[in-house]
Coordinates of C-alpha atoms in Angstrom, one line a residue:
Chain A
X27 CA 149.7 101.5 77.6
X28 CA 146.6 103.0 79.3
X29 CA 143.5 103.1 77.3
X30 CA 142.0 106.6 77.2
X31 CA 139.3 107.2 79.8
X32 CA 135.9 106.9 78.1
X33 CA 132.4 108.0 79.1
X34 CA 131.7 104.3 79.8
X35 CA 134.6 104.3 82.3
X36 CA 133.1 107.2 84.1
X37 CA 129.8 105.5 84.5
X38 CA 131.5 102.3 85.6
X39 CA 133.4 104.3 88.1
X40 CA 130.2 105.9 89.4
X41 CA 128.6 102.4 89.6
X42 CA 131.6 100.8 91.3
X43 CA 132.0 98.4 88.4
X44 CA 135.8 99.0 87.7
X45 CA 138.5 96.5 88.6
X46 CA 141.2 97.8 90.9
X47 CA 143.7 98.6 88.1
X48 CA 141.3 100.6 86.0
X49 CA 139.9 102.3 89.1
X50 CA 143.3 103.7 90.0
X51 CA 143.7 105.1 86.5
X52 CA 140.2 106.7 86.4
X53 CA 140.7 108.2 89.8
X54 CA 144.0 109.8 88.7
X55 CA 142.3 111.1 85.6
X56 CA 139.4 112.5 87.5
X57 CA 141.8 114.3 89.9
X58 CA 143.0 116.2 86.9
X59 CA 139.5 116.9 85.5
X60 CA 137.4 118.5 88.3
X61 CA 134.4 119.2 86.0
X62 CA 134.1 115.5 85.1
X63 CA 134.7 114.7 88.8
X64 CA 131.7 116.8 89.7
X65 CA 129.6 115.1 87.0
X66 CA 130.5 111.6 88.3
X67 CA 129.6 112.8 91.8
X68 CA 126.3 114.0 90.6
X69 CA 125.6 110.6 89.0
X70 CA 126.4 108.9 92.3
X71 CA 124.1 111.4 94.1
X72 CA 121.3 110.4 91.7
X73 CA 121.7 106.7 92.6
X74 CA 121.7 107.6 96.3
X75 CA 118.6 109.6 95.8
X76 CA 116.8 106.8 94.1
X77 CA 117.7 104.5 97.0
X78 CA 116.5 107.0 99.5
X79 CA 113.2 107.4 97.7
X80 CA 112.4 103.8 96.8
X81 CA 114.2 101.5 99.2
X82 CA 111.3 101.9 101.6
X83 CA 109.4 99.5 99.3
X84 CA 111.8 96.7 100.3
X85 CA 110.6 96.9 103.9
X86 CA 106.9 97.0 103.1
X87 CA 105.0 93.7 103.8
X88 CA 104.3 92.0 100.5
X89 CA 100.6 92.3 99.7
X90 CA 98.9 88.9 100.0
X91 CA 97.7 89.1 96.4
X92 CA 101.3 89.0 95.2
X93 CA 102.2 85.8 97.0
X94 CA 102.3 82.9 94.4
X95 CA 100.4 79.8 95.3
X96 CA 102.3 77.2 97.4
X97 CA 102.8 73.6 96.3
X98 CA 100.8 74.1 93.1
X99 CA 97.7 74.9 95.2
X100 CA 95.6 77.8 94.0
X101 CA 95.4 79.1 97.5
X102 CA 97.6 81.8 98.8
X103 CA 99.2 81.5 102.2
X104 CA 96.9 83.9 104.0
X105 CA 93.9 82.5 102.3
X106 CA 94.9 79.0 103.5
X107 CA 94.5 80.3 107.1
X108 CA 91.1 81.7 106.3
X109 CA 90.2 78.5 104.5
X110 CA 91.1 76.3 107.5
X111 CA 89.1 78.6 109.8
X112 CA 86.3 78.4 107.4
X113 CA 86.3 74.6 107.2
X114 CA 86.4 74.3 111.0
X115 CA 83.5 76.7 111.4
X116 CA 81.6 75.0 108.6
X117 CA 81.9 71.7 110.4
X118 CA 80.8 73.3 113.7
X119 CA 77.8 74.9 112.1
X120 CA 76.9 71.8 110.1
X121 CA 77.1 69.6 113.2
X122 CA 75.2 72.0 115.4
X123 CA 72.5 72.6 112.8
X124 CA 71.7 69.1 111.6
X125 CA 73.1 66.8 114.2
X126 CA 75.0 65.1 111.4
X127 CA 78.0 62.9 112.0
X128 CA 81.1 65.2 112.0
X129 CA 82.9 62.9 109.5
X130 CA 80.6 63.7 106.7
X131 CA 82.4 63.0 103.4
X132 CA 82.9 66.6 102.4
X133 CA 81.1 69.7 103.4
X134 CA 81.9 71.1 100.0
X135 CA 80.8 68.3 97.8
X136 CA 77.1 68.9 97.4
X137 CA 75.7 71.5 95.1
X138 CA 73.8 72.9 98.0
X139 CA 77.1 74.1 99.4
X140 CA 76.7 77.6 98.0
X141 CA 74.4 79.0 100.8
X142 CA 76.5 77.2 103.5
X143 CA 79.8 78.5 102.1
X144 CA 78.3 82.0 101.8
X145 CA 77.0 81.9 105.4
X146 CA 80.2 80.7 106.8
X147 CA 82.2 83.4 105.0
X148 CA 79.6 85.9 106.3
X149 CA 80.0 84.6 109.8
X150 CA 83.8 84.7 109.6
X151 CA 84.2 88.2 108.2
X152 CA 81.3 90.4 109.3
X153 CA 82.4 90.5 113.0
X154 CA 85.8 91.9 111.9
X155 CA 86.3 95.4 113.2
X156 CA 89.7 96.2 111.7
X157 CA 89.9 94.0 108.6
X158 CA 86.4 93.2 107.4
X159 CA 87.6 93.5 103.8
X160 CA 90.8 93.2 101.9
X161 CA 90.2 96.2 99.6
X162 CA 88.0 99.1 100.8
X163 CA 85.3 100.8 98.8
X164 CA 87.5 103.9 98.8
X165 CA 89.5 102.0 96.2
X166 CA 86.5 100.7 94.3
X167 CA 88.0 100.8 90.8
X168 CA 91.0 98.8 92.1
X169 CA 88.7 96.4 93.9
X170 CA 86.5 95.8 90.9
X171 CA 89.4 95.4 88.5
X172 CA 91.2 93.0 90.8
X173 CA 88.2 90.7 91.6
X174 CA 87.1 90.8 88.0
X175 CA 90.5 89.7 86.9
X176 CA 90.7 86.9 89.5
X177 CA 87.2 85.6 88.7
X178 CA 87.8 85.9 85.0
X179 CA 84.7 88.0 84.2
X180 CA 83.6 91.6 84.7
X181 CA 82.0 92.1 88.1
X182 CA 80.3 95.1 89.5
X183 CA 79.2 95.4 93.1
X184 CA 75.5 96.2 93.1
X185 CA 74.4 99.5 94.7
X186 CA 72.2 99.1 97.8
X187 CA 72.2 102.8 98.8
X188 CA 68.4 103.0 98.3
X189 CA 68.1 100.4 101.0
X190 CA 70.5 102.3 103.3
X191 CA 73.5 100.0 102.7
X192 CA 76.8 101.3 101.5
X193 CA 79.7 99.2 100.1
X194 CA 82.4 98.5 102.6
X195 CA 84.7 96.7 100.2
X196 CA 85.5 93.2 99.2
X197 CA 87.8 90.3 99.4
X198 CA 88.9 87.2 97.5
X199 CA 88.1 83.8 99.0
X200 CA 88.8 80.2 98.2
X201 CA 85.7 78.4 97.0
X202 CA 84.7 75.0 95.8
X203 CA 86.3 75.3 92.3
X204 CA 88.5 78.3 92.7
X205 CA 88.3 81.9 93.6
X206 CA 85.2 83.5 95.0
X207 CA 84.5 87.2 95.6
X208 CA 82.8 88.6 98.7
X209 CA 81.4 92.1 98.8
X210 CA 80.4 93.6 102.1
X211 CA 77.8 96.2 102.8
X212 CA 76.9 98.1 106.0
X213 CA 74.0 100.3 107.0
X214 CA 73.8 103.1 109.6
X215 CA 72.8 100.7 112.3
X216 CA 76.0 98.8 111.5
X217 CA 74.2 95.7 110.2
X218 CA 76.3 94.0 107.6
X219 CA 75.4 92.1 104.5
X220 CA 77.7 90.1 102.3
X221 CA 77.3 89.1 98.7
X222 CA 79.1 86.0 97.8
X223 CA 79.9 85.6 94.1
X224 CA 81.0 82.2 92.9
X225 CA 81.9 81.2 89.3
X226 CA 79.8 78.2 88.3
X227 CA 80.8 75.2 86.2
X228 CA 80.0 75.8 82.6
X229 CA 77.1 73.3 82.4
X230 CA 75.3 74.7 85.5
X231 CA 71.8 75.6 84.8
X232 CA 70.3 78.9 86.0
X233 CA 68.4 78.6 89.2
X234 CA 65.9 80.9 90.6
X235 CA 65.8 82.4 94.1
X236 CA 66.2 80.0 97.0
X237 CA 66.3 80.6 100.7
X238 CA 68.3 79.0 103.4
X239 CA 68.7 79.7 107.1
X240 CA 72.2 78.7 108.3
X241 CA 72.3 79.1 112.0
X242 CA 70.5 82.4 112.2
X243 CA 72.0 83.7 109.0
X244 CA 69.4 84.3 106.2
X245 CA 70.8 83.4 102.8
X246 CA 69.1 84.1 99.5
X247 CA 70.9 82.4 96.6
X248 CA 70.5 81.9 92.9
X249 CA 72.5 81.0 89.9
X250 CA 72.6 83.3 86.9
X251 CA 74.8 82.6 83.9
X252 CA 78.4 81.9 84.9
X253 CA 77.9 82.9 88.6
X254 CA 76.2 81.7 91.7
X255 CA 75.2 84.5 94.1
X256 CA 74.4 84.3 97.7
X257 CA 73.3 87.3 99.8
X258 CA 73.7 86.7 103.6
X259 CA 72.5 88.8 106.5
X260 CA 70.8 88.7 109.8
X261 CA 68.1 91.3 109.5
X262 CA 65.2 88.9 109.0
X263 CA 63.9 87.0 106.0
X264 CA 61.5 89.7 104.7
X265 CA 64.2 92.4 104.8
X266 CA 66.7 90.0 103.2
X267 CA 64.3 89.1 100.4
X268 CA 63.9 92.8 99.6
X269 CA 67.6 93.3 99.5
X270 CA 68.3 90.2 97.5
X271 CA 65.7 91.3 95.0
X272 CA 67.5 94.6 94.7
X273 CA 70.8 92.8 94.0
X274 CA 69.2 90.4 91.6
X275 CA 67.7 93.3 89.5
X276 CA 71.1 94.9 89.2
X277 CA 72.9 91.8 87.9
X278 CA 76.3 92.2 89.5
X279 CA 78.1 91.0 86.3
Chain B
X19 CA 115.1 76.1 96.8
X20 CA 111.8 75.7 94.9
X21 CA 110.8 77.9 92.0
X22 CA 108.2 79.5 94.3
X23 CA 110.7 80.3 97.0
X24 CA 113.2 81.7 94.5
X25 CA 110.6 83.9 93.0
X26 CA 109.2 85.0 96.4
X27 CA 112.6 86.1 97.5
X28 CA 112.7 88.5 94.6
X29 CA 109.3 90.1 95.2
X30 CA 110.5 93.1 97.3
X31 CA 113.1 94.1 94.6
X32 CA 110.5 93.6 91.8
X33 CA 108.1 95.8 93.7
X34 CA 110.8 98.5 94.3
X35 CA 111.7 98.6 90.6
X36 CA 108.1 98.6 89.4
X37 CA 107.2 101.3 91.9
X38 CA 110.0 103.6 90.5
X39 CA 109.3 102.6 86.9
X40 CA 105.5 103.3 87.0
X41 CA 105.5 106.0 89.6
X42 CA 102.3 104.5 91.1
X43 CA 101.9 101.9 93.8
X44 CA 98.8 100.1 92.5
X45 CA 100.0 100.0 88.9
X46 CA 103.4 98.8 90.2
X47 CA 101.8 95.9 92.1
X48 CA 99.6 94.9 89.2
X49 CA 102.8 94.8 87.1
X50 CA 104.5 92.7 89.8
X51 CA 101.6 90.3 89.9
X52 CA 101.5 89.8 86.2
X53 CA 105.3 89.3 86.2
X54 CA 105.1 86.6 88.9
X55 CA 102.3 84.8 87.2
X56 CA 104.3 84.8 83.9
X57 CA 107.5 83.7 85.7
X58 CA 105.8 80.7 87.3
X59 CA 104.2 79.7 84.0
X60 CA 107.6 80.0 82.2
X61 CA 109.7 78.6 85.0
X62 CA 110.6 75.5 82.9
X63 CA 112.2 77.8 80.3
X64 CA 114.6 79.2 82.8
X65 CA 117.8 77.2 83.5
X66 CA 120.7 79.2 84.6
X67 CA 120.8 80.3 88.2
X68 CA 123.3 83.0 87.4
X69 CA 120.8 85.0 85.4
X70 CA 117.7 84.6 87.5
X71 CA 117.2 88.2 88.5
X72 CA 117.8 89.7 85.0
X73 CA 115.4 87.0 83.7
X74 CA 112.6 88.2 86.1
X75 CA 113.3 91.9 85.2
X76 CA 113.1 91.0 81.5
X77 CA 109.7 89.5 82.0
X78 CA 108.6 92.6 83.8
X79 CA 110.1 94.8 81.1
X80 CA 108.3 93.0 78.3
X81 CA 105.0 93.2 80.2
X82 CA 105.5 96.9 80.9
X83 CA 106.3 97.6 77.3
X84 CA 103.2 95.6 76.1
X85 CA 101.0 97.5 78.5
X86 CA 102.2 100.9 77.4
X87 CA 101.9 99.9 73.8
X88 CA 98.3 99.1 74.4
X89 CA 97.7 102.2 76.4
X90 CA 99.1 104.6 73.9
X91 CA 102.4 105.5 72.3
X92 CA 105.0 107.7 74.0
X93 CA 106.5 110.3 71.7
X94 CA 109.3 112.6 72.1
X95 CA 108.8 116.3 71.4
X96 CA 111.8 118.6 71.3
X97 CA 110.2 122.0 71.7
X98 CA 107.8 121.6 74.6
X99 CA 108.4 123.2 77.9
X100 CA 109.5 121.3 80.9
X101 CA 106.8 120.6 83.5
X102 CA 107.6 122.4 86.7
X103 CA 109.6 120.3 89.1
X104 CA 109.8 122.1 92.5
X105 CA 113.2 122.5 94.0
X106 CA 113.8 121.7 97.6
X107 CA 116.9 121.3 99.6
X108 CA 115.3 119.8 102.6
X109 CA 112.3 118.0 101.3
X110 CA 110.3 115.6 103.4
X111 CA 110.4 112.0 102.2
X112 CA 106.9 112.2 100.6
X113 CA 107.8 115.4 98.7
X114 CA 111.2 113.9 97.7
X115 CA 109.4 110.8 96.4
X116 CA 106.9 112.9 94.5
X117 CA 109.6 115.1 92.9
X118 CA 111.5 112.0 91.9
X119 CA 108.4 110.3 90.5
X120 CA 107.7 113.4 88.5
X121 CA 111.3 113.7 87.3
X122 CA 111.5 110.1 86.3
X123 CA 108.2 110.4 84.4
X124 CA 109.9 112.9 82.2
X125 CA 112.4 110.4 81.0
X126 CA 111.7 108.3 78.0
X127 CA 110.7 104.8 79.2
X128 CA 113.8 103.0 77.9
X129 CA 116.1 105.5 79.6
X130 CA 114.2 105.3 82.8
X131 CA 114.4 101.5 82.8
X132 CA 118.2 101.5 82.3
X133 CA 118.7 104.2 84.9
X134 CA 116.7 102.3 87.5
X135 CA 118.1 98.8 86.7
X136 CA 121.7 100.2 87.0
X137 CA 121.3 103.0 89.6
X138 CA 118.6 101.5 91.9
X139 CA 118.6 97.7 91.3
X140 CA 122.4 97.7 90.8
X141 CA 122.4 95.2 87.9
X142 CA 125.7 95.0 86.0
X143 CA 125.6 96.5 82.5
X144 CA 125.6 93.0 81.0
X145 CA 122.6 92.0 83.2
X146 CA 120.7 95.2 82.4
X147 CA 121.3 94.4 78.7
X148 CA 119.9 90.9 79.1
X149 CA 116.9 92.2 81.1
X150 CA 116.1 94.8 78.4
X151 CA 117.0 92.6 75.4
X152 CA 119.4 95.2 74.0
X153 CA 123.2 95.2 73.4
X154 CA 125.4 96.5 76.2
X155 CA 126.5 99.5 74.1
X156 CA 122.8 100.5 74.0
X157 CA 122.6 100.2 77.7
X158 CA 125.6 102.5 78.1
X159 CA 124.3 105.2 75.7
X160 CA 120.9 105.2 77.3
X161 CA 122.4 105.3 80.7
X162 CA 124.5 108.3 79.7
X163 CA 121.5 110.2 78.2
X164 CA 119.3 109.3 81.2
X165 CA 121.7 110.6 83.7
X166 CA 122.3 113.9 82.1
X167 CA 118.6 114.4 81.4
X168 CA 117.6 113.5 85.0
X169 CA 120.3 115.9 86.2
X170 CA 118.9 118.7 84.1
X171 CA 115.3 118.0 85.3
X172 CA 116.3 117.9 88.9
X173 CA 118.3 121.1 88.5
X174 CA 115.2 122.7 87.0
X175 CA 116.8 123.3 83.6
X176 CA 114.6 123.2 80.5
X177 CA 114.7 119.9 78.8
X178 CA 112.5 118.4 76.1
X179 CA 109.3 117.0 77.5
X180 CA 107.6 113.7 76.9
X181 CA 104.1 113.7 75.6
X182 CA 101.6 110.9 75.3
X183 CA 100.4 110.8 71.8
X184 CA 97.2 108.8 71.0
X185 CA 97.8 106.2 68.3

């Protein structure tokens, strides 16, 4: 009447997968076979040990980069917050600078948006004390791999050590047409620079160095191949020109 | 519940499985990210609510196998020595985690996957079979081998070691 107890039954017993009838039979059999009982207990102990070691992951906050876009938007939840802050700040800066009507059609529409977007991103993130970047320079390989993947091309943050600036890290931002990378640098005097790297439309022509001052933020920007670059800082036009030249020569791609 | 909500609800479990499978947090999250992207792309291919979780795990499994195939083949060598796995009765959490990472890394990938899907993720044998794309009998035999091998490793007994062989 009773099927013989198999190895599979023992595993199913250890995994609590047996129905009540079979459970009773297996328990009775195990009572008569202490060496197999010990083995089943060891399997259960293994599963318990796996839970002890890895269940902590369940309680960790999910990294923002893993959250899928909401409502078919390409923006992640956290980035939406940054984006709204950004638009608001952009409107404020635009209004204050140029005295334009606040209901301008779109602050993002014009091609000249690059320096403004870069300056606003600079203004939003450089004052941050605790979270200036999403991924720090201590994880540079991860940072570079991640941003390269999201922007769809190999990126390399330029070295500015000879000018006294070290890489703090980087973050991903929403841009006009999709994702944008921002690298942040800092010198010993705690001055911060940001390099904004924006994928360009395929037909965009290269553009040489240009300069803009966005409410006290000096921005040098240019378009090279598939990317538009903008270096923002507040250490003066001459200094920024020197730094931008340094970046340009290294070609961050 | 939207596709996005359904998938988001599974992220913590996908991360736990990926963490145990790869033994490395960043690699695990990369794998989770790829899995989520693929799942959202293929959402229209998925119909039955009953099998949602195994479906996600199967996507992750296939991506993981592809990645490893590209990185190099895993071979099985009978006569090598076992890497040292320290024995501790009262290990701290971090040491416990490291020991277990190390012990799991000594299992062949397909055994590790079965062991984790059943022992950690608590999938039924049928669900694990669907997630891995193998018959249930294969799940049972791999589970049995994985459990005895892990036991030997954790007890510090000599077992054959895995070796990465360049293709």
